[in-house]
Amino acid sequence: MRIRNKNFNIKQIADSGQCFRMNQTAHNTHGLIAFNRYIELQQLEDDVIEISCSEKDYELIWKDYFDLEFDYGTIVDRLIDGPDDFLRKAASYGSGIRILRQDPFETLISFIISQNKNIPSIKSCIERICEAYGERQSDSSKGVVYYTFPKPEILADAKKEDLRALKLGYRDEYIIGAARAVASGKIDLKALIACDNDVAVKSLKSLRGVGDKVANCVSLFGLHHIEAFPIDVWMKRVLSEYYQDKFDPTQYNGYAGIIQQYMFFYIRHIHGASV
DNA sequence: CGCCAGGATACCC
DNA sequence: GGGTATCATGGC
């Protein structure tokens, strides 16, 4: 079905580092695996996107997943007209980015894997985990075979050596521990959606292998706490080179995470980082 | 060979 | 509290 919406750029979202299973399949077209489904998205115009899904699935899943009822335009316009030189350029460059509402467990495991890795490497690790522990699906109409992201109970029973064989490195026991905490109910990710960001971050950091940065990514991309402000090596670069380490995220009260995504996307572009 | 990647942890002072 | 070595892996 065809969607018309502003500030909705598929390629920018796919390359924004918040999701790892959204990849270009053809000109102006990306495939996405999420919530046990596979869809393709084609950017027909700046504000027209063709999504290969039913109207029901759009209303039930994808409208929410892509945060399509939130007004990003006002934020972008305000930044472009604002006094912050770096953010003026960053918001202009990444004006089609939206903060996704991804599955919390998939986001947690994905960002545990992400530590000390580059994005292509994170993607291949996640695909290997899905092939080994997810469910095989085939979409005959699109001629695609894909694997769902494994459920917590499955990863909770994974063996350390088996994960190590998937080239996850020392993160193997972090993944098993986090999966067990979720499967047993020791940590309730859905409940954290309703909590404040700082409560969610603190709770996530109780897991081994989850520090400040990963917790903020999970809070932002998996729990949709848009005030979360993850600081990775790229963001450190921005904050020191352009703000002399004096940037105050609370000045963007409640939506610093969106500001962070414009910064992250733009600094990587400046340095010619690969997706 | 060395350095880096959407880092976290243990251990030092 | 702040600094640092170490962790496993791939790409350049």
XYZ file of C-alpha atoms (C1' of nucleotides) in Angstrom:
300
model
C 0.000 0.000 0.000
C 1.045 3.575 -0.608
C 1.882 6.006 2.203
C 2.219 9.738 2.033
C 4.167 11.260 4.895
C 6.835 13.899 5.378
C 10.218 13.320 7.019
C 10.135 9.665 6.037
C 13.250 8.642 4.138
C 13.799 4.896 3.932
C 17.481 4.990 3.039
C 18.295 7.450 5.813
C 16.500 5.307 8.375
C 18.203 2.143 7.102
C 21.606 3.835 7.352
C 20.995 5.571 10.669
C 22.438 2.772 12.797
C 19.318 2.106 14.859
C 18.201 -1.039 13.029
C 20.340 -3.793 11.561
C 17.938 -5.829 9.431
C 16.927 -3.196 6.885
C 18.987 -3.415 3.725
C 18.830 -2.111 0.199
C 17.523 -4.706 -2.276
C 17.091 -2.605 -5.410
C 17.092 0.994 -6.560
C 15.219 3.093 -3.969
C 14.038 -0.120 -2.338
C 14.837 -1.681 1.035
C 13.831 -4.992 2.579
C 13.106 -5.167 6.288
C 12.728 -8.118 8.639
C 10.920 -7.251 11.865
C 8.198 -8.775 14.044
C 8.505 -12.112 12.203
C 7.624 -10.445 8.915
C 9.386 -9.358 5.763
C 8.356 -6.205 3.923
C 9.816 -4.110 1.158
C 9.726 -0.338 1.117
C 10.144 1.701 -2.026
C 10.772 5.425 -1.943
C 8.732 6.728 -4.871
C 9.034 10.410 -4.001
C 10.310 12.459 -1.073
C 7.038 11.951 0.737
C 5.589 8.890 -1.002
C 6.500 5.358 0.047
C 5.181 2.069 -1.242
C 5.082 -0.585 1.482
C 4.467 -4.233 0.582
C 1.971 -4.954 3.322
C -1.752 -5.176 3.878
C -3.716 -2.214 5.148
C -4.360 -4.174 8.315
C -0.663 -4.816 8.968
C 0.092 -1.189 8.268
C -2.399 -0.011 10.867
C -1.440 -2.742 13.326
C 2.335 -2.760 13.014
C 4.156 -0.537 10.572
C 2.517 2.815 11.287
C 3.659 2.382 14.853
C 7.040 0.855 13.939
C 8.001 3.865 11.827
C 6.491 6.346 14.302
C 4.424 7.844 11.489
C 2.028 9.786 13.678
C 4.783 11.880 15.245
C 5.604 15.292 13.793
C 9.323 15.371 13.008
C 8.916 18.305 10.631
C 8.501 20.860 13.380
C 11.672 19.673 15.102
C 13.668 19.723 11.852
C 12.376 23.170 10.884
C 13.199 24.585 14.295
C 16.751 23.239 14.103
C 17.280 24.500 10.562
C 16.156 27.967 11.640
C 18.052 27.736 14.930
C 21.392 29.097 16.153
C 23.295 25.795 16.376
C 25.464 25.590 13.265
C 26.237 21.871 13.479
C 22.628 20.893 14.183
C 21.392 23.142 11.389
C 23.403 21.098 8.902
C 22.772 17.769 10.649
C 18.989 18.196 10.717
C 18.955 19.338 7.126
C 21.016 16.343 6.043
C 19.040 13.731 8.028
C 15.581 15.254 7.882
C 14.021 11.916 6.859
C 15.119 10.020 9.952
C 12.528 8.703 12.383
C 13.021 6.851 15.649
C 11.713 3.323 15.155
C 9.701 1.348 17.683
C 11.602 -1.909 17.441
C 11.040 -5.087 19.374
C 12.627 -4.517 22.808
C 14.272 -7.934 23.094
C 15.732 -7.828 19.592
C 17.025 -4.336 20.309
C 18.596 -5.452 23.582
C 20.469 -8.390 22.050
C 21.419 -6.405 18.956
C 23.033 -3.622 20.954
C 24.783 -6.051 23.294
C 26.340 -7.463 20.126
C 27.105 -3.953 18.865
C 29.713 -3.153 21.506
C 33.144 -2.529 20.028
C 31.969 -3.488 16.522
C 31.251 -1.588 13.349
C 27.812 -1.664 11.742
C 28.507 -4.169 8.917
C 29.982 -6.550 11.458
C 26.977 -6.165 13.785
C 24.642 -6.959 10.899
C 26.412 -10.166 9.960
C 26.494 -11.347 13.585
C 22.745 -10.765 13.898
C 22.013 -12.625 10.660
C 24.042 -15.592 11.896
C 22.144 -15.642 15.208
C 18.817 -15.534 13.350
C 19.838 -18.355 10.995
C 20.957 -20.509 13.914
C 18.133 -19.805 16.393
C 15.295 -18.095 14.502
C 12.517 -19.639 12.455
C 12.901 -20.103 8.737
C 10.261 -18.318 6.717
C 9.693 -18.085 3.014
C 7.749 -15.392 1.243
C 6.949 -17.015 -2.082
C 5.326 -13.910 -3.518
C 8.609 -12.027 -3.160
C 10.837 -15.061 -3.622
C 12.582 -14.457 -0.316
C 13.749 -16.754 2.452
C 14.423 -15.151 5.808
C 14.860 -16.004 9.478
C 12.984 -14.424 12.374
C 14.829 -13.015 15.347
C 14.960 -15.740 18.045
C 12.693 -15.585 21.076
C 14.163 -15.053 24.568
C 13.450 -18.643 25.666
C 15.416 -20.018 22.723
C 18.494 -17.863 23.317
C 18.229 -18.528 27.052
C 18.983 -22.189 26.317
C 21.747 -21.497 23.817
C 25.165 -22.954 24.552
C 28.117 -20.694 24.976
C 30.265 -22.695 22.556
C 27.540 -22.575 19.911
C 27.293 -18.817 20.195
C 31.061 -18.531 20.151
C 31.019 -20.425 16.846
C 28.867 -17.619 15.436
C 31.816 -15.245 15.947
C 30.144 -13.227 18.681
C 33.340 -13.179 20.689
C 33.223 -12.491 24.412
C 29.609 -11.274 24.091
C 28.297 -14.865 24.187
C 27.660 -14.987 27.931
C 26.196 -11.478 27.916
C 23.627 -12.649 25.347
C 22.700 -15.795 27.278
C 22.436 -13.854 30.536
C 20.207 -11.180 29.041
C 17.992 -13.777 27.340
C 17.604 -15.662 30.615
C 16.716 -12.501 32.492
C 13.989 -11.727 29.960
C 12.706 -15.296 29.630
C 12.468 -15.747 33.388
C 10.711 -12.431 33.878
C 13.544 -11.107 36.020
C 13.496 -8.089 33.739
C 10.230 -7.018 32.110
C 11.049 -5.068 28.965
C 7.414 -4.261 28.160
C 6.952 -2.784 31.618
C 9.989 -0.561 31.031
C 8.179 1.095 28.134
C 5.813 2.682 30.623
C 8.634 3.714 32.984
C 10.692 6.877 32.825
C 13.853 6.741 30.752
C 16.199 6.888 33.745
C 14.376 4.030 35.452
C 14.563 1.960 32.248
C 18.260 2.723 31.748
C 19.096 1.842 35.331
C 17.178 -1.426 35.064
C 18.850 -2.371 31.767
C 22.287 -1.652 33.229
C 21.719 -4.316 35.855
C 22.362 -6.823 33.052
C 25.953 -7.917 32.563
C 27.361 -6.504 29.356
C 24.946 -3.570 29.316
C 26.569 -0.276 30.164
C 25.452 3.291 29.757
C 25.669 3.433 25.980
C 23.915 0.137 25.200
C 21.214 0.861 27.795
C 20.498 4.228 26.199
C 20.298 2.664 22.730
C 17.818 0.051 23.941
C 15.811 2.716 25.721
C 15.726 4.912 22.625
C 15.285 2.360 19.819
C 13.489 -0.450 21.647
C 11.455 1.276 24.367
C 10.924 4.541 22.480
C 12.110 6.795 25.250
C 13.066 9.598 22.921
C 14.868 11.549 25.608
C 17.556 8.828 25.808
C 20.914 10.088 24.561
C 23.404 7.325 23.663
C 27.041 8.416 23.428
C 29.272 6.178 21.320
C 32.667 6.913 19.728
C 31.032 8.983 16.965
C 28.988 11.039 19.398
C 32.093 11.618 21.527
C 33.713 13.012 18.406
C 30.781 15.376 17.849
C 30.600 16.526 21.451
C 34.314 17.221 21.742
C 35.035 18.630 18.259
C 31.940 20.775 17.819
C 30.798 21.515 21.370
C 34.013 21.403 23.446
C 32.264 18.799 25.611
C 29.761 21.405 26.761
C 26.647 20.165 24.947
C 23.624 19.917 27.234
C 21.054 17.385 25.939
C 18.420 18.525 28.431
C 17.988 21.756 26.462
C 16.038 19.561 24.008
C 13.755 18.556 26.752
C 12.171 15.200 26.128
C 13.485 14.496 22.624
C 17.284 14.601 22.882
C 17.383 11.136 21.296
C 16.094 12.558 18.019
C 18.760 15.287 18.145
C 21.327 12.578 18.801
C 20.300 10.671 15.667
C 20.749 13.737 13.450
C 24.214 14.259 14.946
C 25.240 10.604 14.610
C 24.020 10.328 11.024
C 25.724 13.555 9.979
C 29.125 13.015 11.630
C 29.381 9.585 10.023
C 28.592 11.164 6.664
C 31.284 13.802 7.166
C 33.848 11.093 7.883
C 32.653 8.889 5.025
C 31.776 5.952 7.262
C 30.462 2.837 5.567
C 27.004 1.563 6.385
C 51.918 -5.486 11.285
C 48.758 -1.872 13.799
C 44.362 0.540 14.441
C 39.431 0.929 14.784
C 34.499 -0.330 15.518
C 26.959 2.603 17.968
C 31.789 -0.648 24.835
C 31.839 -2.996 29.280
C 34.330 -4.668 33.073
C 37.879 -5.380 36.531
C 41.382 -3.331 38.736
C 44.345 0.361 39.891
C 45.095 4.929 42.507
C 35.495 9.625 41.672
C 38.839 9.034 37.240
C 42.443 6.387 34.228
C 43.772 1.855 31.897
C 44.382 -3.058 30.281
C 41.714 -6.540 28.497
C 38.166 -8.868 26.164
C 36.922 -11.526 20.352
C 36.530 -10.483 15.730
C 36.815 -8.523 11.001
C 38.190 -4.931 7.828
C 41.454 -1.910 6.193
